[in-house]
Structures are given as C-alpha cells and as structure tokens.
C-alpha positions as a printed Julia matrix, in Angstrom:
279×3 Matrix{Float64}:
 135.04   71.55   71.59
 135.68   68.13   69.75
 139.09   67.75   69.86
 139.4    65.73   66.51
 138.35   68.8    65.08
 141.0    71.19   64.24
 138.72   73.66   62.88
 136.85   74.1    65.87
 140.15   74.18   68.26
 141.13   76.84   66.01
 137.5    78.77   66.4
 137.72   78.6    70.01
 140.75   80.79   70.07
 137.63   83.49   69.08
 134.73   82.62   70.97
 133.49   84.95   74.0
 133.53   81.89   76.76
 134.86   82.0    79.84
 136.72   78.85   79.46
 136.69   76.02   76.64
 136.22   72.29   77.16
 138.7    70.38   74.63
 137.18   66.74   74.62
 138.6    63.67   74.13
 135.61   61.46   75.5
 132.01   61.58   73.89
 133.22   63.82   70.89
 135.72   61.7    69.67
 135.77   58.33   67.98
 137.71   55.54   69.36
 139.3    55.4    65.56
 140.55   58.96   66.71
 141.29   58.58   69.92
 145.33   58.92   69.35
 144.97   61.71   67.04
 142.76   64.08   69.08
 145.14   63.22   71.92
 147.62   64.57   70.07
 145.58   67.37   68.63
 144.99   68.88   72.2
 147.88   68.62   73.27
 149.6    70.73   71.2
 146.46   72.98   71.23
 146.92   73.24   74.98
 150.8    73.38   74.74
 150.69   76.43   71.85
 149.04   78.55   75.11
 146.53   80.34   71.85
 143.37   80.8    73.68
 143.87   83.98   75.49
 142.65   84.61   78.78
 139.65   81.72   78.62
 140.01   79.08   80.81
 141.59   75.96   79.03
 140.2    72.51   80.15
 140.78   69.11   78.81
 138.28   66.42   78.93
 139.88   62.83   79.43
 138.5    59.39   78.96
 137.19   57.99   82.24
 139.23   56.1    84.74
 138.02   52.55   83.63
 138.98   52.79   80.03
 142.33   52.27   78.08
 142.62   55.74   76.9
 142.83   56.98   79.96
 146.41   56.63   81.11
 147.68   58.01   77.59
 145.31   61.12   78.12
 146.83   61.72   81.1
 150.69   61.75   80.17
 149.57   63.55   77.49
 148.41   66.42   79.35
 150.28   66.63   81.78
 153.05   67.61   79.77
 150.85   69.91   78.24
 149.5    71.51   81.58
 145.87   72.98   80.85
 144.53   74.79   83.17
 142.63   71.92   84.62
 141.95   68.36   83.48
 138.43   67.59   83.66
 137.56   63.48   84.38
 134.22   62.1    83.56
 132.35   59.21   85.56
 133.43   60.35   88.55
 131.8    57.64   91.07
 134.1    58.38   94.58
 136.37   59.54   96.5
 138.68   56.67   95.92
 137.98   57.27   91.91
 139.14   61.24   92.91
 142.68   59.99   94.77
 143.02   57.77   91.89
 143.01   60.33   89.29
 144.74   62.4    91.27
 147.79   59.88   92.03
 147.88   59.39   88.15
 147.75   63.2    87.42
 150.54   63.62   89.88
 152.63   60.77   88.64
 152.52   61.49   85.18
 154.46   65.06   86.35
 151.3    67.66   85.86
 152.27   71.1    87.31
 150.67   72.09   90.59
 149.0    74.42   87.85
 146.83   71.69   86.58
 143.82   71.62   88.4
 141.11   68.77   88.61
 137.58   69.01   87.75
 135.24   65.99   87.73
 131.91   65.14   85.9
 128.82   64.85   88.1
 126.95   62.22   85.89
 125.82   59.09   87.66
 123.12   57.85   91.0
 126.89   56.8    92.8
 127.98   60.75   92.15
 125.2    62.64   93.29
 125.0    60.43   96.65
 127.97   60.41   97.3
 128.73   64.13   96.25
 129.59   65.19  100.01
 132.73   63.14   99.83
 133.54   63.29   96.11
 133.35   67.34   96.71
 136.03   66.93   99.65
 138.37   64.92   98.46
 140.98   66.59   97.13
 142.58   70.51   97.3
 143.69   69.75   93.83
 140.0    69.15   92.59
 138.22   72.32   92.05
 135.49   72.33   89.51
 132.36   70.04   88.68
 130.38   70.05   85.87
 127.11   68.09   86.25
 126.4    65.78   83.11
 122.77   65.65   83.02
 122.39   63.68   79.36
 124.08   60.66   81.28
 122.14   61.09   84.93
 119.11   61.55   82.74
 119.54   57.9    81.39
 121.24   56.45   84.24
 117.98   57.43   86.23
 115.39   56.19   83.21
 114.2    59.52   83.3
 112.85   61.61   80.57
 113.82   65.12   79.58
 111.4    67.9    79.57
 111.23   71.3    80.58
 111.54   72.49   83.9
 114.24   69.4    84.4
 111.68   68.32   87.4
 113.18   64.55   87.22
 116.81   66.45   87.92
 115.99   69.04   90.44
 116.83   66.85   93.56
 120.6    66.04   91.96
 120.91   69.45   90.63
 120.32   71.48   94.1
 121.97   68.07   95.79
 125.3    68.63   93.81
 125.24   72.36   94.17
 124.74   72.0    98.06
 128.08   69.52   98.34
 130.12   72.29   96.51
 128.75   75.34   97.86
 129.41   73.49  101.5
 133.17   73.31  100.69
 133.32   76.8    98.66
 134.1    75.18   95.05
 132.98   75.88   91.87
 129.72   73.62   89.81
 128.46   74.19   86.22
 125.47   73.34   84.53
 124.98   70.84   82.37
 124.22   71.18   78.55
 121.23   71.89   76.56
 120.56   69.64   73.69
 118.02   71.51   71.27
 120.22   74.36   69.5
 116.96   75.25   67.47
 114.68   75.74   70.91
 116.37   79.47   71.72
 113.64   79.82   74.32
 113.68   76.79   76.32
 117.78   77.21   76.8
 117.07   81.11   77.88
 115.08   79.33   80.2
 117.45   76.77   81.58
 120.06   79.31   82.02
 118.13   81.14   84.08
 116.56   77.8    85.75
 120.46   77.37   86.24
 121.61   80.51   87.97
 118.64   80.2    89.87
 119.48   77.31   91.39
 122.93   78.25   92.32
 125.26   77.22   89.19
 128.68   79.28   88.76
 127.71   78.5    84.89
 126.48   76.51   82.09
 128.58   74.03   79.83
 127.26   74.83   76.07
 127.39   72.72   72.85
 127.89   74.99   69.93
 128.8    78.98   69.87
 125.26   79.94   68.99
 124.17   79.39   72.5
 127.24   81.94   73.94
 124.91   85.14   73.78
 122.05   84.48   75.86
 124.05   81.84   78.65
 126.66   85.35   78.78
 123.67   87.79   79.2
 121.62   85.6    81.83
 124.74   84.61   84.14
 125.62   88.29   84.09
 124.2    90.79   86.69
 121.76   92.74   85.11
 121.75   96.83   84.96
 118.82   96.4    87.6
 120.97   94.06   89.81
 124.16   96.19   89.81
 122.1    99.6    90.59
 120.73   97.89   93.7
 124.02   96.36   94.98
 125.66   99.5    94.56
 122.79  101.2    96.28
 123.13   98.57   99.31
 126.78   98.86   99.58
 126.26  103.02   99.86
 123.91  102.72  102.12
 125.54  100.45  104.48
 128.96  102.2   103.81
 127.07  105.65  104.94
 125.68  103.62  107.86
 128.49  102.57  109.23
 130.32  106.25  108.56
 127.67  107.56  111.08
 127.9   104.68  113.86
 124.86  103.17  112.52
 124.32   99.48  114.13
 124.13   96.85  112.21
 120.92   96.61  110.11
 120.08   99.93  107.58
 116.56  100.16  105.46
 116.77  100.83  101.68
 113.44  100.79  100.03
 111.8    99.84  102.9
 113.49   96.19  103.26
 115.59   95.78  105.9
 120.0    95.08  104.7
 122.17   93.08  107.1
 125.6    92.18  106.08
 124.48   89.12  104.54
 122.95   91.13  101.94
 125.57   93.68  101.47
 128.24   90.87  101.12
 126.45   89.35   98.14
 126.01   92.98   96.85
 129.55   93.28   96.92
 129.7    89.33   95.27
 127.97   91.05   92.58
 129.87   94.07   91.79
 133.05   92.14   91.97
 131.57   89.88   88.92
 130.5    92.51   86.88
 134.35   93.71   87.27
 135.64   90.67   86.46
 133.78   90.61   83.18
 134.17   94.14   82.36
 138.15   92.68   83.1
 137.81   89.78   80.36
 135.94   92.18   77.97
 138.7    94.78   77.6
C-alpha cells in the first residue's frame, strides 16, 4: 500500500490479506518522502489493521531517507520492517545495528528484499545472518532488469533465482514470498503465477492492488481435494500405529512414510490457521 496515500492505508484496514506492505520506497515520491513517513507511522502506531500482519517498507540502506525511516518506525514498532536492496550479510548487520539503535522492540522483525545478481548469490549468507531477520520477499521487476531479462510467462529467465532463493530460506526454516504481478487486466496469467508460485515452494505472493486478493487466497489455500487426502493419511497412519503397524502404511495403493504424513499434518494446520483469521 502507498503510504502517501491515506485512502488506501485506510482501505487496508478491510482487505482479506494476510499481512499489508506500507511503502515508503517505489510508491512514494521523493517530494513525499517526509509526509508518508509520517503517514505510516501513525498508521502503524494507531494498531487499526486487525489481525493482518503489518510491515513497513523503508528506503534502502544507501539513500538519505533511510535513517529517518528507521527512527520513525521504530517508535512505531510494526510487526516487521521490510529493507529493500538487500546485497549482504554485512548490508543485513547494518540494518540491523540501525534498527536496534534507533530503540525498535524485539517485536520488530526484519524482512529483506531479494532483488539484485549480489542477492540471489549470495542468498546462503544473506538468509543466515541474523535471528532478527525473518522474511524475504523476492523483487522480481528489479532482478528482471538487473539481469536484462525480459518478462514473459512461465518467468523461465527467473526460475534459477526463484528456486535459488527459496532453497537458502527453506535451508534455514524462514519464510519467502513471491514477487508481484504487473498486468491487473491479465486475470489468467496471475492465476497462473500463483500457482507457478506455490509450486515452487513460496509461503506467498506480494500483490499490487485488492483485485488480485481472491484468486492469490484461493490458490495458496489447500484445496477440498488436498485436505480430504491429508486427513485420510493422518487416519491411516494414526490407525497404523494404534495396531503396532511399522513404519510405512498404503492408502490408495501409494505407499505413506512419515515424510508424507508430516506435510499432511503441515496442511491441516494451514487450513486451521485460516479458518482462525476468517472467524
């Protein structure tokens, strides 16, 4: 959400998202800089968005905004401030020494954009660089130009730093989002990259206007289908292991192993969680 936009800080407080991006960076003019700082802030500060997720967007490390972003929100305390042009691990204990100095709450979390060559290879250490940073949202609009690449669909220039930045969090158990989809009128083609997406791995998708909340919400949900077979697995291997089975039972003829029944179990624990929100 553009945060030198009151209107649509005030929409958010109504939108069916898990959590909301407040941006001070690409959405905001350097004229309005100060203001949306300010604007956020006290968005962030009057605690109106409910149980979403509230995460501020920052100007990058390198620019003057930065610093000013920072003290602002950290006497705000969002849930999480989220940095772009993340290059590093030494750009990640540099945030982090800023964060911490400028007195955010152990609260505030980090989260970093994935959006540039130096970030995907060197995602391993970015990833592990800090307990405080726990989120990463990959910023494919600026890896797409950084790499002269050209977007089509299928992403097939991206699929090496998409699976490459999904491996480096998966390895150290934290959370990645997708990035955005630019055509709001091509309903098809972003059905399709959600489900490229989830596919792939991604916790999520980061979206650019509420028309696109529907179908990213329906994809990244376990279907009817999917629940019915991960309660069937559980069952099955709950039975199992009632009667002293070993460990390996058949449903449907495939063979279930624990692996399977623990992301069963993954499964049903995310459908509770949104039934949870939904209430």
């Amino acid at each position: 959400m553009p945060g030198a936009n009151a209107r649509a800080l005030e929409k958010a407080t109504g939108l069916p998202a898990d959590g909301l991006i407040l941006d001070l960076e690409d959405a905001v003019a350097p004229d309005d800089k100060a203001s949306a700082r300010d604007r956020v802030a006290a968005a962030v500060a009057g605690r109106g968005y409910g149980q979403r997720e509230v995460v501020a967007r920052v100007n990058g490390l390198d620019t003057p905004w930065f610093a000013d972003d920072v003290a602002a929100l950290a006497a705000a305390a969002p849930d999480a401030i989220l940095v772009p042009k993340v290059g590093s691990a030494e750009d990640v204990r540099g945030i982090e020494a800023a964060v911490e100095a400028a007195g955010a709450p152990d609260t505030t979390l980090l989260w970093a954009m994935i959006e540039t060559p130096s970030a995907i290879l060197r995602a391993t250490e970015i990833v592990a660089a800090s307990e405080r940073l726990v989120g990463f949202v990959l910023g494919t609009n600026d890896l797409v130009k950084e790499l002269r690449a050209v977007h089509v669909p299928g992403r097939a220039p991206l699929l090496p730093a998409l699976a490459w930045a999904v491996l480096a969090v998966r390895d150290v158990g934290k959370v990645v989002l997708d990035g955005v989809f630019n055509d709001l009128d091509d309903a098809d083609g972003f059905e399709a990259e959600c489900r490229q997406g989830r596919e792939l791995g991604f916790d999520g998708k980061t979206l650019i206007h509420p028309r696109q909340l529907d179908a990213c919400n329906r994809v990244y949900a376990p279907s009817a289908t999917e629940l019915d077979h991960a309660r069937t697995l559980v069952a099955a291997w709950e039975s199992a292991r009632a009667a002293g089975g070993g460990g390996v039972v058949t449903v449907d003829g495939r063979m279930v192993e624990h692996l399977h029944v623990e992301e069963a179990r993954r499964v049903l624990a995310q459908a509770e969680a949104i039934a949870e929100r939904s209430d």
